[in-house]
């Protein structure tokens, strides 16, 4: 098992951190809001620690679990502290009514994060097609992901498997925009009968 | 059971027609290529007929199973012959390398078809997130669909159920663009390990 660092202290940070900790990983929370970070760490338990926001994260894999509006800013703020890290973008850049995206092809949040991250950091898009509550439920589920670096993707796939999830490789980082639309699609099917405990899967 | 009209004579026309006929529906094929239409009708069997291209289709539900480049033109060509019909857009407006779309938000093929169809025709997007071979395999599967008219959507959902498929309502016609991206996503996961006999599902 390994150390997983999570930037953010919201519901997705809690969901991913909780599931990772339950499956034996050591979790580190990094948030601008140190009070929220400590509360989240205490809530997750299993020895979850709070790291210094902006300092080098402990984990090789860093989940960027902030709202889409703040993701590029957060990665910029950490700057060289993220050298060599695998950054997992989980954001959904929805419009206010969640029927469209504020991003465009070639300019997904994942691609914009990659543009500001250190050269030897790698970005993988994942987790954005699953509701936090479904992640926390700790049942088997598919996680669609995409990224440009095979080694980074293999590491994320390994993490997902260790958490009882089935990684589903969708392709290169350009596919992150398709995943952003899949987030919209999930909200659509959830709102129109499938319910918010549903998830996308590949069968 | 009812009559299902299909515009087109390609692989998706065959897949949907074959599955509909197997489940007791009467199928009508309408294609500019009358030879291909007859061959397809003979191949599907079960009394499948060939209609006159451009004339009023027999079925209340008309599957527009042509390539995306020709869909708007085909619906324009039929014109008022489609009055009152439910038009099912199944197209995938992929770029040549199938990693992006030639359509844009608000201008999905389904929305462009709706713009040229008779006022009292209704457009539903469906079937574009399933490979033809998977449809023909005739096993249970999820069909993601979207449309603006509740009655038309209920009719399409009923057709899908009658064909042994689970309809998954994704929302209004604006969601058709998200479904177009889901088509890209399916090709992505199929190309990166899941295989071309896979399908998207809601679990």
mmCIF file of C-alpha atoms in Angstrom:
data_model
loop_
_atom_site.group_PDB
_atom_site.id
_atom_site.type_symbol
_atom_site.label_atom_id
_atom_site.label_comp_id
_atom_site.label_asym_id
_atom_site.label_seq_id
_atom_site.Cartn_x
_atom_site.Cartn_y
_atom_site.Cartn_z
ATOM 1 C CA UNK A 1 0.000 0.000 0.000
ATOM 2 C CA UNK A 2 1.101 3.568 -0.555
ATOM 3 C CA UNK A 3 0.526 7.141 0.500
ATOM 4 C CA UNK A 4 -2.170 9.018 -1.373
ATOM 5 C CA UNK A 5 -2.170 12.795 -1.147
ATOM 6 C CA UNK A 6 -5.411 14.668 -1.708
ATOM 7 C CA UNK A 7 -5.610 18.385 -2.400
ATOM 8 C CA UNK A 8 -9.000 19.548 -1.165
ATOM 9 C CA UNK A 9 -11.342 18.924 1.749
ATOM 10 C CA UNK A 10 -14.763 18.606 0.098
ATOM 11 C CA UNK A 11 -17.086 15.706 -0.527
ATOM 12 C CA UNK A 12 -14.995 14.054 -3.247
ATOM 13 C CA UNK A 13 -11.844 14.372 -1.118
ATOM 14 C CA UNK A 14 -13.733 12.650 1.664
ATOM 15 C CA UNK A 15 -15.124 9.929 -0.597
ATOM 16 C CA UNK A 16 -11.821 9.034 -2.238
ATOM 17 C CA UNK A 17 -9.852 9.408 0.984
ATOM 18 C CA UNK A 18 -12.289 7.237 2.915
ATOM 19 C CA UNK A 19 -12.198 4.465 0.352
ATOM 20 C CA UNK A 20 -8.415 4.618 -0.006
ATOM 21 C CA UNK A 21 -7.923 4.470 3.766
ATOM 22 C CA UNK A 22 -10.345 1.565 4.133
ATOM 23 C CA UNK A 23 -8.273 -0.346 1.615
ATOM 24 C CA UNK A 24 -5.038 0.175 3.534
ATOM 25 C CA UNK A 25 -3.552 3.292 1.968
ATOM 26 C CA UNK A 26 -2.111 6.115 4.009
ATOM 27 C CA UNK A 27 -3.954 9.337 3.208
ATOM 28 C CA UNK A 28 -2.652 12.883 3.413
ATOM 29 C CA UNK A 29 -5.007 15.867 3.129
ATOM 30 C CA UNK A 30 -3.785 19.226 1.841
ATOM 31 C CA UNK A 31 -6.245 22.090 1.944
ATOM 32 C CA UNK A 32 -6.080 25.855 2.130
ATOM 33 C CA UNK A 33 -8.667 25.481 4.860
ATOM 34 C CA UNK A 34 -6.576 23.851 7.587
ATOM 35 C CA UNK A 35 -9.553 23.444 9.913
ATOM 36 C CA UNK A 36 -11.521 21.598 7.252
ATOM 37 C CA UNK A 37 -8.424 19.529 6.428
ATOM 38 C CA UNK A 38 -8.035 18.414 10.043
ATOM 39 C CA UNK A 39 -11.742 17.618 10.375
ATOM 40 C CA UNK A 40 -11.604 15.557 7.205
ATOM 41 C CA UNK A 41 -8.458 13.737 8.318
ATOM 42 C CA UNK A 42 -10.078 12.953 11.677
ATOM 43 C CA UNK A 43 -13.220 11.786 9.888
ATOM 44 C CA UNK A 44 -11.314 9.456 7.570
ATOM 45 C CA UNK A 45 -9.201 8.144 10.423
ATOM 46 C CA UNK A 46 -6.788 5.252 9.786
ATOM 47 C CA UNK A 47 -3.876 7.607 10.549
ATOM 48 C CA UNK A 48 -4.804 10.172 7.911
ATOM 49 C CA UNK A 49 -2.541 13.213 8.202
ATOM 50 C CA UNK A 50 -2.737 16.869 7.219
ATOM 51 C CA UNK A 51 0.033 18.206 5.023
ATOM 52 C CA UNK A 52 1.091 21.768 4.458
ATOM 53 C CA UNK A 53 -0.821 23.363 1.590
ATOM 54 C CA UNK A 54 1.623 24.248 -1.158
ATOM 55 C CA UNK A 55 4.438 22.050 0.185
ATOM 56 C CA UNK A 56 5.601 18.834 -1.458
ATOM 57 C CA UNK A 57 2.928 16.135 -1.008
ATOM 58 C CA UNK A 58 3.974 12.837 0.573
ATOM 59 C CA UNK A 59 2.275 10.622 -1.999
ATOM 60 C CA UNK A 60 3.449 9.837 -5.496
ATOM 61 C CA UNK A 61 -0.187 10.104 -6.564
ATOM 62 C CA UNK A 62 -1.856 13.435 -5.814
ATOM 63 C CA UNK A 63 -5.624 13.670 -6.210
ATOM 64 C CA UNK A 64 -6.589 17.209 -7.201
ATOM 65 C CA UNK A 65 -10.007 17.194 -5.539
ATOM 66 C CA UNK A 66 -10.942 20.848 -5.684
ATOM 67 C CA UNK A 67 -13.751 22.464 -7.660
ATOM 68 C CA UNK A 68 -12.947 22.887 -11.337
ATOM 69 C CA UNK A 69 -12.698 26.664 -10.988
ATOM 70 C CA UNK A 70 -9.775 26.267 -8.587
ATOM 71 C CA UNK A 71 -7.896 23.299 -10.043
ATOM 72 C CA UNK A 72 -5.468 25.162 -12.289
ATOM 73 C CA UNK A 73 -4.852 27.717 -9.554
ATOM 74 C CA UNK A 74 -4.158 24.995 -6.987
ATOM 75 C CA UNK A 75 -1.661 23.193 -9.220
ATOM 76 C CA UNK A 76 -0.008 26.513 -10.036
ATOM 77 C CA UNK A 77 0.199 27.309 -6.313
ATOM 78 C CA UNK A 78 1.987 24.009 -5.556
ATOM 79 C CA UNK A 79 4.254 24.579 -8.539
ATOM 80 C CA UNK A 80 7.568 22.700 -8.404
ATOM 81 C CA UNK A 81 6.416 20.892 -5.266
ATOM 82 C CA UNK A 82 4.529 18.624 -7.702
ATOM 83 C CA UNK A 83 7.658 17.679 -9.696
ATOM 84 C CA UNK A 84 7.518 14.016 -10.675
ATOM 85 C CA UNK A 85 4.050 13.509 -9.176
ATOM 86 C CA UNK A 86 1.055 11.869 -10.799
ATOM 87 C CA UNK A 87 -1.781 14.393 -10.654
ATOM 88 C CA UNK A 88 -5.290 12.972 -10.813
ATOM 89 C CA UNK A 89 -7.836 15.502 -12.070
ATOM 90 C CA UNK A 90 -11.332 14.622 -10.858
ATOM 91 C CA UNK A 91 -13.112 17.849 -11.738
ATOM 92 C CA UNK A 92 -16.343 18.401 -13.620
ATOM 93 C CA UNK A 93 -16.346 21.796 -15.324
ATOM 94 C CA UNK A 94 -20.126 21.969 -15.575
ATOM 95 C CA UNK A 95 -22.136 25.005 -16.492
ATOM 96 C CA UNK A 96 -24.351 26.282 -13.670
ATOM 97 C CA UNK A 97 -27.315 24.154 -14.790
ATOM 98 C CA UNK A 98 -25.151 21.017 -15.287
ATOM 99 C CA UNK A 99 -26.321 20.494 -18.871
ATOM 100 C CA UNK A 100 -23.091 21.577 -20.531
ATOM 101 C CA UNK A 101 -19.402 22.293 -20.000
ATOM 102 C CA UNK A 102 -17.433 25.486 -19.629
ATOM 103 C CA UNK A 103 -14.435 23.680 -21.163
ATOM 104 C CA UNK A 104 -13.822 23.018 -24.858
ATOM 105 C CA UNK A 105 -12.118 20.228 -26.836
ATOM 106 C CA UNK A 106 -8.378 20.339 -26.262
ATOM 107 C CA UNK A 107 -8.864 22.538 -23.204
ATOM 108 C CA UNK A 108 -10.276 20.152 -20.632
ATOM 109 C CA UNK A 109 -9.340 20.901 -17.035
ATOM 110 C CA UNK A 110 -6.898 17.965 -17.188
ATOM 111 C CA UNK A 111 -5.138 19.492 -20.196
ATOM 112 C CA UNK A 112 -5.074 22.915 -18.538
ATOM 113 C CA UNK A 113 -3.598 21.371 -15.388
ATOM 114 C CA UNK A 114 -0.963 19.609 -17.493
ATOM 115 C CA UNK A 115 -0.060 22.957 -19.060
ATOM 116 C CA UNK A 116 0.807 24.527 -15.688
ATOM 117 C CA UNK A 117 2.202 21.457 -13.898
ATOM 118 C CA UNK A 118 5.952 20.760 -13.733
ATOM 119 C CA UNK A 119 7.256 19.152 -16.922
ATOM 120 C CA UNK A 120 7.912 15.796 -15.272
ATOM 121 C CA UNK A 121 4.527 15.631 -13.557
ATOM 122 C CA UNK A 122 1.877 13.525 -15.295
ATOM 123 C CA UNK A 123 -1.840 14.166 -15.387
ATOM 124 C CA UNK A 124 -4.506 11.456 -15.346
ATOM 125 C CA UNK A 125 -8.233 12.186 -15.516
ATOM 126 C CA UNK A 126 -10.335 9.893 -13.313
ATOM 127 C CA UNK A 127 -13.184 9.686 -10.798
ATOM 128 C CA UNK A 128 -15.295 12.419 -12.439
ATOM 129 C CA UNK A 129 -17.923 9.974 -13.712
ATOM 130 C CA UNK A 130 -18.817 8.649 -10.260
ATOM 131 C CA UNK A 131 -20.821 10.333 -7.522
ATOM 132 C CA UNK A 132 -18.950 10.657 -4.244
ATOM 133 C CA UNK A 133 -21.619 8.699 -2.425
ATOM 134 C CA UNK A 134 -21.121 5.772 -4.789
ATOM 135 C CA UNK A 135 -17.364 5.815 -4.209
ATOM 136 C CA UNK A 136 -17.881 5.801 -0.452
ATOM 137 C CA UNK A 137 -20.372 2.934 -0.654
ATOM 138 C CA UNK A 138 -17.289 0.812 -1.244
ATOM 139 C CA UNK A 139 -18.795 -1.600 -3.757
ATOM 140 C CA UNK A 140 -17.168 -2.700 -7.019
ATOM 141 C CA UNK A 141 -17.481 -0.098 -9.769
ATOM 142 C CA UNK A 142 -15.891 0.981 -13.018
ATOM 143 C CA UNK A 143 -13.643 4.021 -13.092
ATOM 144 C CA UNK A 144 -13.183 5.547 -16.531
ATOM 145 C CA UNK A 145 -9.823 7.270 -16.838
ATOM 146 C CA UNK A 146 -7.555 8.856 -19.420
ATOM 147 C CA UNK A 147 -4.003 10.121 -19.600
ATOM 148 C CA UNK A 148 -1.003 10.571 -21.823
ATOM 149 C CA UNK A 149 1.653 8.688 -19.848
ATOM 150 C CA UNK A 150 1.516 4.893 -19.733
ATOM 151 C CA UNK A 151 3.486 4.579 -16.484
ATOM 152 C CA UNK A 152 1.310 7.114 -14.681
ATOM 153 C CA UNK A 153 -1.826 5.412 -15.958
ATOM 154 C CA UNK A 154 -0.559 2.031 -14.787
ATOM 155 C CA UNK A 155 0.045 3.489 -11.321
ATOM 156 C CA UNK A 156 -3.455 4.957 -11.173
ATOM 157 C CA UNK A 157 -4.953 1.716 -12.479
ATOM 158 C CA UNK A 158 -3.117 -0.138 -9.728
ATOM 159 C CA UNK A 159 -4.447 2.256 -7.114
ATOM 160 C CA UNK A 160 -7.987 1.823 -8.428
ATOM 161 C CA UNK A 161 -7.729 -1.961 -8.327
ATOM 162 C CA UNK A 162 -6.369 -1.824 -4.785
ATOM 163 C CA UNK A 163 -9.492 0.146 -3.850
ATOM 164 C CA UNK A 164 -11.811 -2.495 -5.305
ATOM 165 C CA UNK A 165 -12.482 -0.610 -8.518
ATOM 166 C CA UNK A 166 -12.157 -1.653 -12.156
ATOM 167 C CA UNK A 167 -10.023 0.789 -14.169
ATOM 168 C CA UNK A 168 -11.347 1.444 -17.672
ATOM 169 C CA UNK A 169 -8.749 3.115 -19.876
ATOM 170 C CA UNK A 170 -10.398 5.549 -22.299
ATOM 171 C CA UNK A 171 -7.191 6.669 -24.013
ATOM 172 C CA UNK A 172 -4.928 9.716 -24.062
ATOM 173 C CA UNK A 173 -5.331 12.979 -22.213
ATOM 174 C CA UNK A 174 -7.380 14.390 -25.102
ATOM 175 C CA UNK A 175 -10.061 11.929 -23.999
ATOM 176 C CA UNK A 176 -10.424 13.893 -20.752
ATOM 177 C CA UNK A 177 -12.934 16.141 -22.511
ATOM 178 C CA UNK A 178 -15.062 13.112 -23.422
ATOM 179 C CA UNK A 179 -14.930 12.156 -19.742
ATOM 180 C CA UNK A 180 -16.083 15.653 -18.808
ATOM 181 C CA UNK A 181 -19.105 15.108 -21.072
ATOM 182 C CA UNK A 182 -19.599 11.690 -19.479
ATOM 183 C CA UNK A 183 -19.946 13.533 -16.171
ATOM 184 C CA UNK A 184 -22.777 15.549 -17.712
ATOM 185 C CA UNK A 185 -24.311 12.363 -19.081
ATOM 186 C CA UNK A 186 -24.208 10.729 -15.659
ATOM 187 C CA UNK A 187 -26.028 13.687 -14.106
ATOM 188 C CA UNK A 188 -28.528 13.426 -16.974
ATOM 189 C CA UNK A 189 -29.353 9.758 -16.449
ATOM 190 C CA UNK A 190 -29.322 10.209 -12.669
ATOM 191 C CA UNK A 191 -31.811 13.097 -12.947
ATOM 192 C CA UNK A 192 -34.069 11.209 -15.360
ATOM 193 C CA UNK A 193 -34.767 8.002 -13.537
ATOM 194 C CA UNK A 194 -31.513 6.213 -12.782
ATOM 195 C CA UNK A 195 -30.986 8.093 -9.512
ATOM 196 C CA UNK A 196 -27.935 9.599 -7.902
ATOM 197 C CA UNK A 197 -26.703 6.268 -6.627
ATOM 198 C CA UNK A 198 -26.080 5.138 -10.203
ATOM 199 C CA UNK A 199 -22.784 4.975 -12.080
ATOM 200 C CA UNK A 200 -21.508 4.532 -15.607
ATOM 201 C CA UNK A 201 -19.973 1.189 -16.423
ATOM 202 C CA UNK A 202 -18.402 -0.655 -19.328
ATOM 203 C CA UNK A 203 -19.914 -4.078 -19.881
ATOM 204 C CA UNK B 1 -45.731 -5.082 -32.141
ATOM 205 C CA UNK B 2 -45.382 -2.265 -34.624
ATOM 206 C CA UNK B 3 -43.770 -1.257 -37.891
ATOM 207 C CA UNK B 4 -40.304 0.236 -37.639
ATOM 208 C CA UNK B 5 -39.021 2.182 -40.630
ATOM 209 C CA UNK B 6 -35.286 2.490 -41.118
ATOM 210 C CA UNK B 7 -33.662 5.025 -43.436
ATOM 211 C CA UNK B 8 -30.344 3.540 -44.541
ATOM 212 C CA UNK B 9 -28.923 0.177 -45.525
ATOM 213 C CA UNK B 10 -25.614 0.018 -43.671
ATOM 214 C CA UNK B 11 -24.398 -1.979 -40.709
ATOM 215 C CA UNK B 12 -26.426 -0.107 -38.077
ATOM 216 C CA UNK B 13 -29.573 -0.400 -40.206
ATOM 217 C CA UNK B 14 -28.923 -4.140 -40.364
ATOM 218 C CA UNK B 15 -28.213 -4.451 -36.647
ATOM 219 C CA UNK B 16 -31.286 -2.534 -35.477
ATOM 220 C CA UNK B 17 -33.521 -4.050 -38.152
ATOM 221 C CA UNK B 18 -32.391 -7.566 -37.347
ATOM 222 C CA UNK B 19 -32.991 -7.159 -33.631
ATOM 223 C CA UNK B 20 -36.371 -5.458 -34.151
ATOM 224 C CA UNK B 21 -37.528 -8.195 -36.536
ATOM 225 C CA UNK B 22 -36.393 -10.950 -34.201
ATOM 226 C CA UNK B 23 -38.533 -9.393 -31.488
ATOM 227 C CA UNK B 24 -41.653 -9.395 -33.642
ATOM 228 C CA UNK B 25 -41.645 -5.958 -35.225
ATOM 229 C CA UNK B 26 -42.319 -5.395 -38.915
ATOM 230 C CA UNK B 27 -39.350 -3.667 -40.514
ATOM 231 C CA UNK B 28 -39.327 -1.348 -43.517
ATOM 232 C CA UNK B 29 -36.075 -0.321 -45.173
ATOM 233 C CA UNK B 30 -35.767 2.957 -47.068
ATOM 234 C CA UNK B 31 -32.499 3.604 -48.878
ATOM 235 C CA UNK B 32 -31.341 5.645 -51.837
ATOM 236 C CA UNK B 33 -29.584 2.440 -52.865
ATOM 237 C CA UNK B 34 -32.550 0.232 -53.744
ATOM 238 C CA UNK B 35 -30.376 -2.804 -54.426
ATOM 239 C CA UNK B 36 -28.762 -2.536 -51.006
ATOM 240 C CA UNK B 37 -32.190 -1.972 -49.463
ATOM 241 C CA UNK B 38 -33.569 -5.165 -50.996
ATOM 242 C CA UNK B 39 -30.501 -7.171 -49.999
ATOM 243 C CA UNK B 40 -30.806 -5.895 -46.445
ATOM 244 C CA UNK B 41 -34.544 -6.633 -46.327
ATOM 245 C CA UNK B 42 -33.907 -10.163 -47.601
ATOM 246 C CA UNK B 43 -31.131 -10.585 -45.053
ATOM 247 C CA UNK B 44 -33.301 -9.482 -42.140
ATOM 248 C CA UNK B 45 -36.216 -11.616 -43.340
ATOM 249 C CA UNK B 46 -39.337 -11.873 -41.157
ATOM 250 C CA UNK B 47 -41.311 -10.087 -43.904
ATOM 251 C CA UNK B 48 -39.090 -7.015 -43.994
ATOM 252 C CA UNK B 49 -40.140 -4.739 -46.849
ATOM 253 C CA UNK B 50 -38.506 -2.030 -48.938
ATOM 254 C CA UNK B 51 -40.179 1.361 -49.001
ATOM 255 C CA UNK B 52 -39.790 4.153 -51.495
ATOM 256 C CA UNK B 53 -36.979 6.511 -50.550
ATOM 257 C CA UNK B 54 -38.432 9.933 -49.845
ATOM 258 C CA UNK B 55 -42.030 8.702 -49.525
ATOM 259 C CA UNK B 56 -43.943 8.552 -46.253
ATOM 260 C CA UNK B 57 -42.533 5.753 -44.073
ATOM 261 C CA UNK B 58 -44.938 3.099 -42.791
ATOM 262 C CA UNK B 59 -43.715 3.176 -39.202
ATOM 263 C CA UNK B 60 -44.474 5.784 -36.568
ATOM 264 C CA UNK B 61 -40.847 5.437 -35.474
ATOM 265 C CA UNK B 62 -38.264 6.136 -38.177
ATOM 266 C CA UNK B 63 -34.656 5.230 -37.470
ATOM 267 C CA UNK B 64 -32.353 7.609 -39.338
ATOM 268 C CA UNK B 65 -29.505 5.142 -39.802
ATOM 269 C CA UNK B 66 -27.319 6.954 -42.302
ATOM 270 C CA UNK B 67 -23.828 8.346 -41.772
ATOM 271 C CA UNK B 68 -23.771 11.622 -39.877
ATOM 272 C CA UNK B 69 -22.728 13.548 -42.970
ATOM 273 C CA UNK B 70 -25.952 12.566 -44.714
ATOM 274 C CA UNK B 71 -28.478 12.669 -41.876
ATOM 275 C CA UNK B 72 -29.672 16.263 -42.235
ATOM 276 C CA UNK B 73 -29.817 15.864 -46.009
ATOM 277 C CA UNK B 74 -31.859 12.666 -45.730
ATOM 278 C CA UNK B 75 -34.393 14.216 -43.369
ATOM 279 C CA UNK B 76 -34.605 17.273 -45.616
ATOM 280 C CA UNK B 77 -35.157 15.000 -48.618
ATOM 281 C CA UNK B 78 -38.088 13.228 -46.929
ATOM 282 C CA UNK B 79 -39.482 16.605 -45.836
ATOM 283 C CA UNK B 80 -43.184 16.623 -45.061
ATOM 284 C CA UNK B 81 -43.312 12.852 -45.516
ATOM 285 C CA UNK B 82 -41.979 12.741 -41.948
ATOM 286 C CA UNK B 83 -44.819 14.807 -40.481
ATOM 287 C CA UNK B 84 -45.826 13.428 -37.085
ATOM 288 C CA UNK B 85 -43.073 10.816 -37.081
ATOM 289 C CA UNK B 86 -40.632 10.048 -34.304
ATOM 290 C CA UNK B 87 -37.156 10.338 -35.810
ATOM 291 C CA UNK B 88 -34.405 8.415 -34.069
ATOM 292 C CA UNK B 89 -30.962 9.870 -34.725
ATOM 293 C CA UNK B 90 -28.271 7.228 -34.235
ATOM 294 C CA UNK B 91 -25.332 9.043 -35.805
ATOM 295 C CA UNK B 92 -21.844 9.611 -34.473
ATOM 296 C CA UNK B 93 -20.339 12.789 -35.936
ATOM 297 C CA UNK B 94 -16.756 11.716 -35.255
ATOM 298 C CA UNK B 95 -13.679 13.391 -36.595
ATOM 299 C CA UNK B 96 -11.662 11.215 -38.993
ATOM 300 C CA UNK B 97 -9.511 9.802 -36.171
ATOM 301 C CA UNK B 98 -12.525 9.193 -33.879
ATOM 302 C CA UNK B 99 -11.019 11.171 -30.998
ATOM 303 C CA UNK B 100 -13.320 14.174 -31.299
ATOM 304 C CA UNK B 101 -16.526 15.477 -32.812
ATOM 305 C CA UNK B 102 -17.292 17.688 -35.768
ATOM 306 C CA UNK B 103 -20.418 18.892 -33.946
ATOM 307 C CA UNK B 104 -20.576 21.500 -31.185
ATOM 308 C CA UNK B 105 -22.792 22.040 -28.117
ATOM 309 C CA UNK B 106 -26.296 23.013 -29.199
ATOM 310 C CA UNK B 107 -25.581 21.770 -32.718
ATOM 311 C CA UNK B 108 -25.598 18.006 -32.340
ATOM 312 C CA UNK B 109 -26.809 16.067 -35.349
ATOM 313 C CA UNK B 110 -30.068 15.412 -33.477
ATOM 314 C CA UNK B 111 -30.627 19.133 -32.979
ATOM 315 C CA UNK B 112 -29.756 19.835 -36.614
ATOM 316 C CA UNK B 113 -32.193 17.134 -37.729
ATOM 317 C CA UNK B 114 -34.892 18.669 -35.515
ATOM 318 C CA UNK B 115 -34.268 22.030 -37.174
ATOM 319 C CA UNK B 116 -35.068 20.674 -40.663
ATOM 320 C CA UNK B 117 -37.758 18.111 -39.728
ATOM 321 C CA UNK B 118 -41.489 18.945 -39.934
ATOM 322 C CA UNK B 119 -42.684 20.912 -36.904
ATOM 323 C CA UNK B 120 -44.753 18.041 -35.551
ATOM 324 C CA UNK B 121 -42.015 15.438 -35.955
ATOM 325 C CA UNK B 122 -40.044 14.632 -32.810
ATOM 326 C CA UNK B 123 -36.371 13.722 -32.618
ATOM 327 C CA UNK B 124 -34.885 11.246 -30.162
ATOM 328 C CA UNK B 125 -31.170 10.449 -29.967
ATOM 329 C CA UNK B 126 -30.442 6.773 -29.299
ATOM 330 C CA UNK B 127 -28.317 3.763 -30.265
ATOM 331 C CA UNK B 128 -25.116 5.761 -30.904
ATOM 332 C CA UNK B 129 -23.356 4.415 -27.822
ATOM 333 C CA UNK B 130 -23.593 0.775 -28.883
ATOM 334 C CA UNK B 131 -21.627 -1.042 -31.553
ATOM 335 C CA UNK B 132 -23.798 -2.662 -34.217
ATOM 336 C CA UNK B 133 -22.350 -6.073 -33.456
ATOM 337 C CA UNK B 134 -23.427 -5.758 -29.836
ATOM 338 C CA UNK B 135 -26.971 -4.833 -30.869
ATOM 339 C CA UNK B 136 -27.137 -7.854 -33.185
ATOM 340 C CA UNK B 137 -25.823 -10.168 -30.456
ATOM 341 C CA UNK B 138 -29.313 -9.806 -29.014
ATOM 342 C CA UNK B 139 -28.361 -9.815 -25.362
ATOM 343 C CA UNK B 140 -29.683 -7.401 -22.717
ATOM 344 C CA UNK B 141 -28.000 -4.009 -22.882
ATOM 345 C CA UNK B 142 -28.524 -0.404 -21.880
ATOM 346 C CA UNK B 143 -29.498 2.158 -24.495
ATOM 347 C CA UNK B 144 -28.804 5.746 -23.510
ATOM 348 C CA UNK B 145 -31.226 8.132 -25.179
ATOM 349 C CA UNK B 146 -32.310 11.759 -25.096
ATOM 350 C CA UNK B 147 -35.087 13.871 -26.539
ATOM 351 C CA UNK B 148 -37.298 16.857 -25.945
ATOM 352 C CA UNK B 149 -40.746 15.272 -26.244
ATOM 353 C CA UNK B 150 -41.985 13.021 -23.439
ATOM 354 C CA UNK B 151 -44.452 11.108 -25.607
ATOM 355 C CA UNK B 152 -41.871 10.385 -28.292
ATOM 356 C CA UNK B 153 -39.378 9.284 -25.678
ATOM 357 C CA UNK B 154 -41.939 6.971 -24.102
ATOM 358 C CA UNK B 155 -42.580 5.403 -27.515
ATOM 359 C CA UNK B 156 -38.866 4.869 -28.121
ATOM 360 C CA UNK B 157 -38.401 3.490 -24.605
ATOM 361 C CA UNK B 158 -41.223 1.060 -25.279
ATOM 362 C CA UNK B 159 -39.594 -0.033 -28.530
ATOM 363 C CA UNK B 160 -36.281 -0.553 -26.763
ATOM 364 C CA UNK B 161 -37.860 -2.651 -24.020
ATOM 365 C CA UNK B 162 -39.676 -4.730 -26.616
ATOM 366 C CA UNK B 163 -36.265 -5.446 -28.176
ATOM 367 C CA UNK B 164 -34.821 -6.663 -24.887
ATOM 368 C CA UNK B 165 -32.971 -3.447 -24.125
ATOM 369 C CA UNK B 166 -33.036 -1.198 -21.085
ATOM 370 C CA UNK B 167 -33.786 2.434 -21.982
ATOM 371 C CA UNK B 168 -31.732 4.960 -20.021
ATOM 372 C CA UNK B 169 -33.166 8.464 -20.296
ATOM 373 C CA UNK B 170 -30.371 11.050 -20.309
ATOM 374 C CA UNK B 171 -32.620 14.114 -20.590
ATOM 375 C CA UNK B 172 -33.597 16.658 -23.212
ATOM 376 C CA UNK B 173 -32.404 16.951 -26.777
ATOM 377 C CA UNK B 174 -29.516 19.171 -25.653
ATOM 378 C CA UNK B 175 -28.116 16.018 -24.057
ATOM 379 C CA UNK B 176 -27.645 14.552 -27.549
ATOM 380 C CA UNK B 177 -24.245 16.227 -27.674
ATOM 381 C CA UNK B 178 -23.216 14.467 -24.460
ATOM 382 C CA UNK B 179 -24.308 11.216 -26.121
ATOM 383 C CA UNK B 180 -22.156 12.061 -29.140
ATOM 384 C CA UNK B 181 -19.188 12.383 -26.771
ATOM 385 C CA UNK B 182 -20.229 9.107 -25.152
ATOM 386 C CA UNK B 183 -19.808 7.532 -28.589
ATOM 387 C CA UNK B 184 -16.219 8.805 -28.626
ATOM 388 C CA UNK B 185 -15.717 7.511 -25.103
ATOM 389 C CA UNK B 186 -16.965 4.071 -26.086
ATOM 390 C CA UNK B 187 -14.508 3.907 -28.971
ATOM 391 C CA UNK B 188 -11.813 5.031 -26.520
ATOM 392 C CA UNK B 189 -12.441 2.298 -23.973
ATOM 393 C CA UNK B 190 -12.954 -0.275 -26.730
ATOM 394 C CA UNK B 191 -9.605 0.654 -28.278
ATOM 395 C CA UNK B 192 -7.782 0.611 -24.948
ATOM 396 C CA UNK B 193 -8.587 -2.780 -23.576
ATOM 397 C CA UNK B 194 -12.339 -3.211 -23.282
ATOM 398 C CA UNK B 195 -12.716 -4.440 -26.868
ATOM 399 C CA UNK B 196 -15.254 -3.701 -29.557
ATOM 400 C CA UNK B 197 -17.801 -6.085 -28.083
ATOM 401 C CA UNK B 198 -18.163 -3.821 -25.051
ATOM 402 C CA UNK B 199 -20.922 -1.334 -24.303
ATOM 403 C CA UNK B 200 -21.641 1.514 -21.929
ATOM 404 C CA UNK B 201 -24.105 0.816 -19.162
ATOM 405 C CA UNK B 202 -25.710 2.509 -16.194
ATOM 406 C CA UNK B 203 -25.436 0.483 -13.013
#
